[in-house]
Short mmCIF file of C-alpha atoms in Angstrom, two decimals:
data_model
loop_
_atom_site.label_atom_id
_atom_site.label_comp_id
_atom_site.label_asym_id
_atom_site.label_seq_id
_atom_site.Cartn_x
_atom_site.Cartn_y
_atom_site.Cartn_z
CA MET C 193 -45.56 -3.17 -39.13
CA ALA C 194 -47.69 -6.31 -38.92
CA ARG C 195 -44.70 -8.60 -39.45
CA ILE C 196 -42.64 -6.55 -36.97
CA ARG C 197 -45.34 -7.07 -34.34
CA TYR C 198 -45.30 -10.79 -35.23
CA LEU C 199 -41.53 -10.84 -34.72
CA LEU C 200 -41.96 -9.28 -31.30
CA ILE C 201 -44.36 -12.08 -30.32
CA ILE C 202 -41.91 -14.74 -31.52
CA VAL C 203 -38.98 -13.06 -29.77
CA LEU C 204 -40.94 -12.67 -26.54
CA LEU C 205 -41.77 -16.38 -26.57
CA MET C 206 -38.11 -17.19 -27.24
CA CYS C 207 -37.11 -14.80 -24.48
CA VAL C 208 -39.24 -16.62 -21.92
CA SER C 209 -37.97 -20.05 -23.00
CA ALA C 210 -34.32 -18.93 -22.96
CA GLY C 211 -34.49 -17.09 -19.66
CA MET C 212 -33.59 -13.77 -21.29
CA THR C 213 -34.29 -10.55 -19.40
CA LEU C 214 -36.48 -7.94 -21.08
CA SER C 215 -35.40 -4.33 -20.97
CA CYS C 216 -38.03 -1.80 -19.93
CA GLN C 217 -37.15 0.25 -23.01
CA LYS C 218 -38.83 -1.20 -26.08
CA SER C 219 -38.68 0.95 -29.17
CA THR C 220 -39.32 0.80 -32.90
CA PRO C 221 -36.27 -0.82 -34.51
CA VAL C 222 -33.67 1.25 -36.29
CA ILE C 223 -32.35 -0.20 -39.56
CA ARG C 224 -28.55 0.00 -39.60
CA ASP C 225 -26.55 -1.40 -42.53
CA GLY C 226 -29.44 -3.64 -43.49
CA VAL C 227 -29.96 -4.97 -39.94
CA TYR C 228 -33.19 -4.44 -38.00
CA ASP C 229 -31.84 -3.28 -34.66
CA TYR C 230 -33.83 -4.47 -31.62
CA LYS C 231 -30.83 -4.42 -29.29
CA SER C 232 -32.69 -2.40 -26.62
CA LEU C 233 -35.20 -5.25 -26.26
CA PHE C 234 -32.95 -7.41 -24.06
CA GLU C 235 -30.53 -6.56 -21.30
CA GLU C 236 -28.31 -9.59 -21.88
CA ALA C 237 -27.54 -12.47 -24.20
CA PRO C 238 -29.18 -15.86 -23.56
CA THR C 239 -27.35 -18.72 -21.89
CA ILE C 240 -26.97 -21.90 -23.90
CA HIS C 241 -26.47 -25.36 -22.37
CA VAL C 242 -23.94 -27.39 -24.37
CA LEU C 243 -23.57 -31.16 -24.11
CA LEU C 244 -19.79 -31.63 -23.91
CA ILE C 245 -19.69 -35.36 -23.14
CA LYS C 246 -22.47 -37.91 -23.64
CA ASN C 247 -22.81 -41.24 -21.82
CA ALA C 248 -19.09 -41.65 -21.12
CA LEU C 249 -17.42 -44.15 -18.83
CA ARG C 250 -14.54 -41.83 -17.90
CA ALA C 251 -13.01 -38.43 -18.55
CA GLU C 252 -10.17 -36.37 -17.12
CA ILE C 253 -10.42 -33.00 -15.41
CA THR C 254 -7.83 -30.48 -14.23
CA ILE C 255 -8.47 -27.15 -12.50
CA HIS C 256 -5.69 -24.56 -12.14
CA GLY C 257 -6.91 -22.36 -9.32
CA GLY C 258 -9.66 -22.34 -6.76
CA TYR C 259 -12.84 -24.34 -7.30
CA GLU C 260 -16.00 -25.54 -5.63
CA ILE C 261 -18.08 -28.69 -6.09
CA ILE C 262 -21.75 -27.91 -5.55
CA ASP C 263 -24.91 -30.03 -5.42
CA SER C 264 -28.28 -29.31 -7.06
CA VAL C 265 -29.49 -27.16 -4.13
CA ASN C 266 -26.30 -25.03 -4.13
CA THR C 267 -24.68 -26.70 -1.13
CA VAL C 268 -20.89 -26.67 -1.38
CA LEU C 269 -19.77 -30.29 -1.10
CA ASP C 270 -16.06 -29.69 -1.55
CA GLN C 271 -13.56 -26.98 -2.45
CA GLY C 272 -9.87 -26.52 -3.06
CA THR C 273 -7.14 -24.26 -4.37
CA ALA C 274 -6.45 -26.50 -7.38
CA LEU C 275 -7.34 -29.93 -8.73
CA GLN C 276 -4.58 -32.01 -10.29
CA LYS C 277 -5.51 -34.13 -13.29
CA SER C 278 -8.18 -36.51 -12.00
CA ARG C 279 -10.43 -39.13 -13.50
CA ILE C 280 -14.21 -38.68 -13.56
CA SER C 281 -16.31 -41.84 -13.38
CA VAL C 282 -19.55 -43.05 -11.80
CA ASN C 283 -20.84 -46.14 -10.04
CA ASN C 284 -24.28 -47.30 -8.94
CA ARG C 285 -24.51 -44.64 -6.23
CA SER C 286 -21.91 -41.95 -6.76
CA ILE C 287 -20.07 -39.57 -9.01
CA VAL C 288 -16.35 -40.14 -8.50
CA ILE C 289 -13.79 -37.38 -9.07
CA GLY C 290 -10.24 -38.48 -8.37
CA ASN C 291 -10.22 -40.25 -5.00
CA LYS C 292 -13.47 -38.66 -3.76
CA SER C 293 -17.04 -39.92 -4.18
CA TYR C 294 -20.21 -37.87 -4.06
CA GLU C 295 -23.40 -39.89 -3.51
CA ILE C 296 -25.56 -37.72 -5.73
CA ASN C 297 -26.94 -37.75 -9.27
CA ARG C 298 -25.44 -34.45 -10.39
CA VAL C 299 -22.79 -31.98 -9.32
CA ARG C 300 -21.58 -28.59 -10.54
CA ILE C 301 -17.88 -27.86 -10.65
CA VAL C 302 -17.24 -24.12 -10.52
CA SER C 303 -13.87 -22.57 -11.28
CA LEU C 304 -13.17 -19.42 -9.29
CA ARG C 305 -10.82 -18.16 -12.02
CA ASP C 306 -11.88 -17.63 -15.63
CA GLY C 307 -10.97 -20.36 -18.09
CA ASP C 308 -9.34 -22.72 -15.62
CA ILE C 309 -11.37 -25.91 -16.09
CA LYS C 310 -9.71 -28.44 -18.40
CA LEU C 311 -11.95 -31.31 -19.46
CA ASN C 312 -10.13 -33.90 -21.56
CA ASP C 313 -7.45 -31.21 -22.13
CA ILE C 314 -9.91 -28.61 -23.49
CA ARG C 315 -10.17 -25.36 -21.50
CA TYR C 316 -13.56 -23.97 -20.52
CA ARG C 317 -14.72 -20.90 -18.68
CA GLY C 318 -16.93 -20.86 -15.61
CA GLU C 319 -18.44 -24.18 -14.63
CA ILE C 320 -19.56 -27.60 -15.82
CA LYS C 321 -22.28 -29.95 -14.64
CA ILE C 322 -21.75 -33.71 -14.33
CA LEU C 323 -24.89 -35.86 -14.63
CA ARG C 324 -24.97 -39.52 -13.63
CA GLN C 325 -26.57 -41.69 -16.35
CA PRO C 326 -27.64 -45.38 -16.54
CA ASN C 327 -25.09 -48.19 -16.92
CA ASN C 328 -22.39 -46.39 -14.93
CA THR C 329 -22.05 -43.65 -17.51
CA PHE C 330 -22.21 -39.88 -17.17
CA SER C 331 -22.73 -36.80 -19.29
CA VAL C 332 -21.23 -33.33 -18.92
CA VAL C 333 -23.18 -30.15 -19.70
CA LYS C 334 -21.82 -26.62 -19.78
CA ALA C 335 -23.85 -23.44 -19.43
CA VAL C 336 -22.21 -20.58 -21.33
CA ASP C 337 -23.35 -17.14 -22.43
CA MET C 338 -24.18 -17.01 -26.12
CA GLU C 339 -21.42 -14.65 -27.24
CA SER C 340 -18.65 -16.64 -25.53
CA TYR C 341 -20.10 -19.77 -27.11
CA ILE C 342 -20.15 -18.19 -30.58
CA ALA C 343 -16.53 -17.07 -30.20
CA GLY C 344 -15.58 -20.68 -29.50
CA VAL C 345 -17.67 -21.96 -32.42
CA VAL C 346 -16.44 -19.51 -35.08
CA GLY C 347 -12.79 -20.24 -34.29
CA SER C 348 -13.50 -23.97 -34.60
CA GLU C 349 -15.63 -23.77 -37.76
CA MET C 350 -13.49 -21.41 -39.85
CA PRO C 351 -9.78 -20.55 -39.96
CA SER C 352 -9.27 -17.24 -38.15
CA SER C 353 -7.07 -16.15 -41.06
CA TRP C 354 -10.08 -16.03 -43.40
CA GLU C 355 -11.70 -12.82 -44.62
CA GLU C 356 -13.51 -10.87 -41.91
CA ASP C 357 -16.85 -10.78 -43.73
CA ALA C 358 -16.82 -14.57 -44.11
CA LEU C 359 -16.17 -14.84 -40.38
CA ARG C 360 -18.96 -12.34 -39.63
CA ALA C 361 -21.38 -14.41 -41.71
CA GLN C 362 -20.27 -17.54 -39.84
CA ALA C 363 -20.82 -15.86 -36.46
CA ILE C 364 -24.35 -14.82 -37.40
CA ILE C 365 -25.49 -18.18 -38.71
CA ALA C 366 -23.93 -20.03 -35.76
CA ARG C 367 -25.82 -17.69 -33.41
CA THR C 368 -29.03 -18.20 -35.41
CA TYR C 369 -28.70 -21.97 -35.27
CA ALA C 370 -27.92 -21.90 -31.54
CA ILE C 371 -30.88 -19.67 -30.65
CA ASN C 372 -33.15 -21.88 -32.74
CA ARG C 373 -31.93 -24.88 -30.71
CA ILE C 374 -32.67 -23.04 -27.44
CA ASN C 375 -36.23 -22.52 -28.59
CA VAL C 376 -36.69 -26.10 -29.88
CA ARG C 377 -35.17 -27.77 -26.80
CA ARG C 378 -36.50 -25.46 -24.10
CA GLY C 379 -36.95 -27.33 -20.86
CA ASP C 380 -34.37 -30.01 -21.75
CA ILE C 381 -31.14 -30.58 -19.83
CA TYR C 382 -29.14 -29.29 -22.79
CA HIS C 383 -29.88 -27.30 -25.93
CA ILE C 384 -27.11 -28.33 -28.30
CA GLU C 385 -24.61 -31.15 -28.80
CA MET C 386 -20.95 -30.92 -29.75
CA LEU C 387 -21.74 -32.46 -33.16
CA ASP C 388 -24.28 -29.73 -33.97
CA LEU C 389 -21.68 -26.95 -34.00
CA ALA C 390 -17.94 -27.36 -33.55
CA TYR C 391 -17.09 -26.03 -30.09
CA ARG C 392 -13.79 -26.47 -28.29
CA GLY C 393 -14.17 -24.04 -25.43
CA MET C 394 -11.40 -21.44 -25.45
CA ALA C 395 -9.08 -23.47 -27.68
CA ASN C 396 -9.67 -21.59 -30.94
CA GLU C 397 -10.53 -18.12 -29.68
CA THR C 398 -8.35 -15.29 -30.99
CA ALA C 399 -8.43 -11.51 -30.62
CA LYS C 400 -9.68 -11.27 -34.22
CA ILE C 401 -12.49 -13.78 -33.66
CA THR C 402 -13.53 -12.10 -30.40
CA ARG C 403 -13.71 -8.70 -32.14
CA ILE C 404 -15.76 -10.07 -35.02
CA VAL C 405 -18.22 -11.78 -32.68
CA GLN C 406 -18.55 -8.52 -30.77
CA ASP C 407 -19.15 -6.65 -34.06
CA THR C 408 -22.09 -8.94 -34.82
CA LYS C 409 -23.33 -9.26 -31.24
CA GLY C 410 -26.95 -10.35 -31.09
CA ILE C 411 -27.47 -10.48 -34.88
CA VAL C 412 -29.42 -13.43 -36.31
CA ILE C 413 -31.12 -14.18 -39.61
CA ALA C 414 -34.86 -14.86 -39.90
CA TYR C 415 -37.33 -15.85 -42.58
CA ASN C 416 -40.88 -14.52 -42.25
CA TRP C 417 -39.54 -13.27 -38.90
CA ASN C 418 -38.96 -16.80 -37.65
CA ILE C 419 -35.51 -17.83 -36.42
CA PHE C 420 -34.81 -21.06 -38.32
CA PRO C 421 -31.97 -23.64 -38.23
CA ALA C 422 -29.32 -21.91 -40.35
CA PHE C 423 -27.49 -24.98 -41.64
CA PHE C 424 -24.03 -24.61 -43.18
CA HIS C 425 -21.28 -26.82 -44.56
CA SER C 426 -17.74 -26.68 -45.88
CA THR C 427 -18.02 -26.87 -49.70
CA CYS C 428 -21.11 -27.22 -51.88
CA GLY C 429 -19.34 -28.00 -55.18
CA GLY C 430 -21.31 -25.53 -57.31
CA HIS C 431 -24.86 -25.60 -55.92
CA THR C 432 -26.23 -25.82 -52.39
CA GLU C 433 -28.92 -28.39 -51.64
CA ASP C 434 -32.56 -28.40 -50.50
CA SER C 435 -32.92 -29.29 -46.81
CA LYS C 436 -35.85 -31.58 -47.63
CA HIS C 437 -33.71 -33.56 -50.06
CA VAL C 438 -30.96 -34.11 -47.48
CA PHE C 439 -32.72 -34.20 -44.10
CA GLY C 440 -36.28 -35.07 -45.12
CA ILE C 441 -37.64 -32.00 -43.33
CA ASP C 442 -40.01 -29.38 -44.74
CA SER C 443 -37.96 -26.90 -46.69
CA MET C 444 -38.31 -23.13 -46.87
CA PRO C 445 -36.98 -20.70 -49.49
CA PRO C 446 -33.73 -19.92 -47.59
CA LEU C 447 -32.88 -23.64 -47.48
CA ARG C 448 -33.86 -24.77 -50.97
CA GLY C 449 -30.46 -24.31 -52.57
CA VAL C 450 -28.71 -21.70 -54.72
CA VAL C 451 -26.00 -21.58 -57.37
CA CYS C 452 -22.54 -21.03 -55.90
CA ASN C 453 -19.68 -19.93 -58.16
CA TYR C 454 -17.27 -19.15 -55.35
CA CYS C 455 -16.01 -22.53 -54.12
CA ASN C 456 -14.65 -23.66 -57.49
CA ASN C 457 -11.08 -24.94 -57.43
CA THR C 458 -10.99 -25.06 -53.65
CA LYS C 459 -9.71 -27.92 -51.54
CA TYR C 460 -12.84 -30.07 -51.76
CA SER C 461 -14.42 -28.88 -55.01
CA SER C 462 -13.57 -32.30 -56.46
CA TRP C 463 -12.05 -35.40 -54.91
CA SER C 464 -11.55 -39.15 -55.15
CA VAL C 465 -11.08 -41.55 -52.23
CA ASP C 466 -10.75 -45.31 -51.77
CA ILE C 467 -12.63 -46.82 -48.82
CA ARG C 468 -12.25 -50.49 -47.90
CA LYS C 469 -15.42 -52.52 -48.39
CA ALA C 470 -14.76 -54.31 -45.11
CA ASP C 471 -14.67 -50.97 -43.27
CA ILE C 472 -17.99 -49.91 -44.77
CA GLU C 473 -19.55 -53.26 -43.82
CA LYS C 474 -18.20 -52.99 -40.27
CA ARG C 475 -19.47 -49.45 -39.71
CA LEU C 476 -22.91 -50.34 -41.04
CA ARG C 477 -23.01 -53.53 -38.96
CA GLU C 478 -22.31 -51.49 -35.81
CA SER C 479 -25.66 -49.78 -36.50
CA ASN C 480 -27.41 -53.13 -37.10
CA ILE C 481 -27.32 -52.78 -40.89
CA ASN C 482 -25.99 -56.03 -42.37
CA THR C 483 -24.64 -55.78 -45.91
CA PRO C 484 -22.08 -58.61 -46.30
CA ASP C 485 -19.79 -58.67 -49.34
CA ILE C 486 -20.62 -55.24 -50.70
CA SER C 487 -20.02 -54.86 -54.42
CA THR C 488 -21.16 -51.30 -55.18
CA VAL C 489 -22.85 -48.23 -53.67
CA ASN C 490 -24.96 -46.01 -55.93
CA THR C 491 -26.62 -42.67 -55.27
CA VAL C 492 -30.39 -42.45 -55.83
CA ASP C 493 -32.41 -39.36 -56.75
CA PRO C 494 -29.60 -36.77 -56.99
CA GLY C 495 -30.64 -33.21 -56.18
CA ARG C 496 -29.54 -29.89 -57.67
CA SER C 497 -26.14 -30.24 -56.01
CA ASP C 498 -25.90 -33.86 -57.30
CA ARG C 499 -26.15 -35.11 -53.73
CA GLY C 500 -28.16 -38.29 -53.49
CA SER C 501 -31.30 -38.35 -51.40
CA SER C 502 -30.57 -42.02 -50.72
CA VAL C 503 -28.03 -44.67 -51.64
CA GLU C 504 -28.49 -48.21 -52.91
CA ILE C 505 -26.00 -50.67 -51.44
CA VAL C 506 -25.55 -53.79 -53.57
CA PHE C 507 -24.21 -56.78 -51.59
CA ALA C 508 -24.11 -60.58 -51.68
CA ASN C 509 -27.69 -61.22 -50.55
CA GLY C 510 -29.43 -58.36 -52.32
CA LYS C 511 -29.79 -54.60 -52.12
CA LYS C 512 -30.32 -52.10 -49.32
CA GLU C 513 -31.56 -48.53 -49.74
CA MET C 514 -31.00 -45.97 -47.00
CA SER C 515 -30.66 -42.23 -46.48
CA ALA C 516 -27.55 -40.95 -48.25
CA ASN C 517 -26.80 -38.54 -45.42
CA GLN C 518 -27.09 -41.34 -42.85
CA PHE C 519 -24.83 -43.58 -44.95
CA ARG C 520 -22.16 -40.88 -45.13
CA LEU C 521 -22.29 -40.23 -41.38
CA LEU C 522 -22.00 -43.95 -40.60
CA VAL C 523 -19.11 -44.52 -43.00
CA GLY C 524 -17.38 -41.41 -41.67
CA PRO C 525 -18.01 -37.81 -42.78
CA ASN C 526 -14.27 -37.14 -42.91
CA LEU C 527 -13.75 -40.18 -45.15
CA LEU C 528 -16.70 -39.79 -47.53
CA TYR C 529 -16.73 -36.04 -48.02
CA SER C 530 -20.22 -35.69 -49.50
CA THR C 531 -23.02 -37.68 -51.11
CA ALA C 532 -22.45 -36.06 -54.51
CA PHE C 533 -20.43 -38.99 -55.83
CA THR C 534 -20.14 -41.76 -58.35
CA SER C 535 -18.49 -45.01 -57.33
CA ARG C 536 -16.88 -48.12 -58.73
CA SER C 537 -15.69 -51.39 -57.29
CA ASN C 538 -11.91 -51.50 -57.05
CA GLY C 539 -10.89 -54.89 -55.65
CA ASN C 540 -11.25 -54.76 -51.89
CA ASN C 541 -12.09 -51.06 -52.08
CA ILE C 542 -14.78 -48.84 -53.47
CA THR C 543 -13.49 -45.75 -55.24
CA PHE C 544 -15.75 -42.76 -54.60
CA SER C 545 -15.32 -39.76 -56.91
CA GLY C 546 -17.27 -36.67 -56.02
CA LYS C 547 -17.48 -32.99 -55.23
CA GLY C 548 -18.12 -30.87 -52.17
CA PHE C 549 -17.66 -31.48 -48.46
CA GLY C 550 -20.61 -31.74 -46.10
CA HIS C 551 -24.37 -32.08 -46.41
CA GLY C 552 -24.63 -29.14 -48.81
CA VAL C 553 -27.49 -27.27 -47.10
CA GLY C 554 -27.32 -23.53 -46.35
CA LEU C 555 -24.13 -21.49 -46.40
CA CYS C 556 -21.09 -22.86 -48.23
CA GLN C 557 -18.11 -21.84 -46.09
CA TYR C 558 -15.55 -21.89 -48.90
CA GLY C 559 -18.07 -20.05 -51.04
CA ALA C 560 -18.52 -17.41 -48.34
CA GLN C 561 -14.75 -16.99 -48.22
CA GLY C 562 -14.69 -16.63 -52.01
CA MET C 563 -17.45 -14.00 -51.92
CA ALA C 564 -15.67 -12.08 -49.15
CA LYS C 565 -12.44 -12.12 -51.17
CA ASN C 566 -14.40 -10.61 -54.04
CA GLY C 567 -15.53 -7.73 -51.86
CA PHE C 568 -19.02 -8.86 -50.83
CA PRO C 569 -20.07 -7.75 -47.32
CA TYR C 570 -21.43 -10.29 -44.85
CA THR C 571 -25.02 -9.08 -45.43
CA SER C 572 -24.78 -9.90 -49.15
CA ILE C 573 -23.14 -13.25 -48.42
CA LEU C 574 -25.98 -14.23 -46.08
CA LYS C 575 -28.71 -13.04 -48.44
CA HIS C 576 -27.14 -15.01 -51.30
CA TYR C 577 -27.05 -18.33 -49.47
CA TYR C 578 -30.34 -17.81 -47.60
CA PRO C 579 -32.69 -16.04 -50.05
CA GLY C 580 -35.53 -14.03 -48.53
CA ILE C 581 -34.02 -13.59 -45.06
CA GLU C 582 -33.82 -10.49 -42.91
CA LEU C 583 -31.04 -9.67 -40.45
CA ILE C 584 -32.16 -8.78 -36.93
CA ARG C 585 -30.18 -7.67 -33.88
CA LEU C 586 -31.89 -9.12 -30.79
CA TYR C 587 -29.60 -7.72 -28.09
#
């Protein structure tokens, strides 16, 4: 009971930071199918603020149906029955939408019909907020209820045709990660960026995904009754990796890595790619890392998944060591699939031969699919990839 009381304290603090409404009926949790059920604790899911666009010069918006443009004190500045495709931009004084200017630092655009805002051809429900930034740039933030957000994430992170228990596991860890971000970034303009979790509004929602998200509504995973960042990735290649090894952050038992025998012989279990040396040099130079005339790139201090903690770049004037994860992200995570590689110089290219796709920490998505195909329920999948966790339904 002591750790349950501790959980209640943590959840209450999270509740205050997330703006969640407490129910008057608080009861001892019921354990259902291995899940501690606290769903009577909250009346509603939290709202998460998602950064859709960051420091852009322009974007396009279309609204099919009625809308309002509102300032920060809820004064309606403009309204209409529809908005044809229009450009968003800013200048030194105003936010410009189509041929109209609003001399203000932020506006809310509210659709009066569900799902009718298109931003850069992606459909969103409800409303968006445009924030004027320095250097004539702007950002766009969307407030969305957690379960709608998770439906958009799951459909973007996993194929909807995958096994239902793999999708349930994905929904729960996406929700866990998102609620952790709400707690970490409380008080900020936004809680989560588009690069943190794949989110494309309503684009990848399906009836199956919506049902699965509803099945797992409010369920998160916790370690020592703390809601932690539940990292995940595409393919581990045989063993997941320690978060400290990849991200340099303090690790905990659920994020220290486990053997995975379920992503073997999948799309990214092994691979080989050629990347032009000039392209690597250019991408590094754009981040003020100068490595002219690269000859080789070697991993340093490989972990249990064979992912390097850092890489050594050998070039004309010497050597440069940097974080392996940072190197991969700068080169292009969809070009260099993971940091579990060996490499060799190949003329103007470097040939990288490796295994896995992604940073390797937490749940292996192809592994989760393999476990689900072998009959494992989502609870077993989660407890395999995150040892020592408990499942908790918050609302």
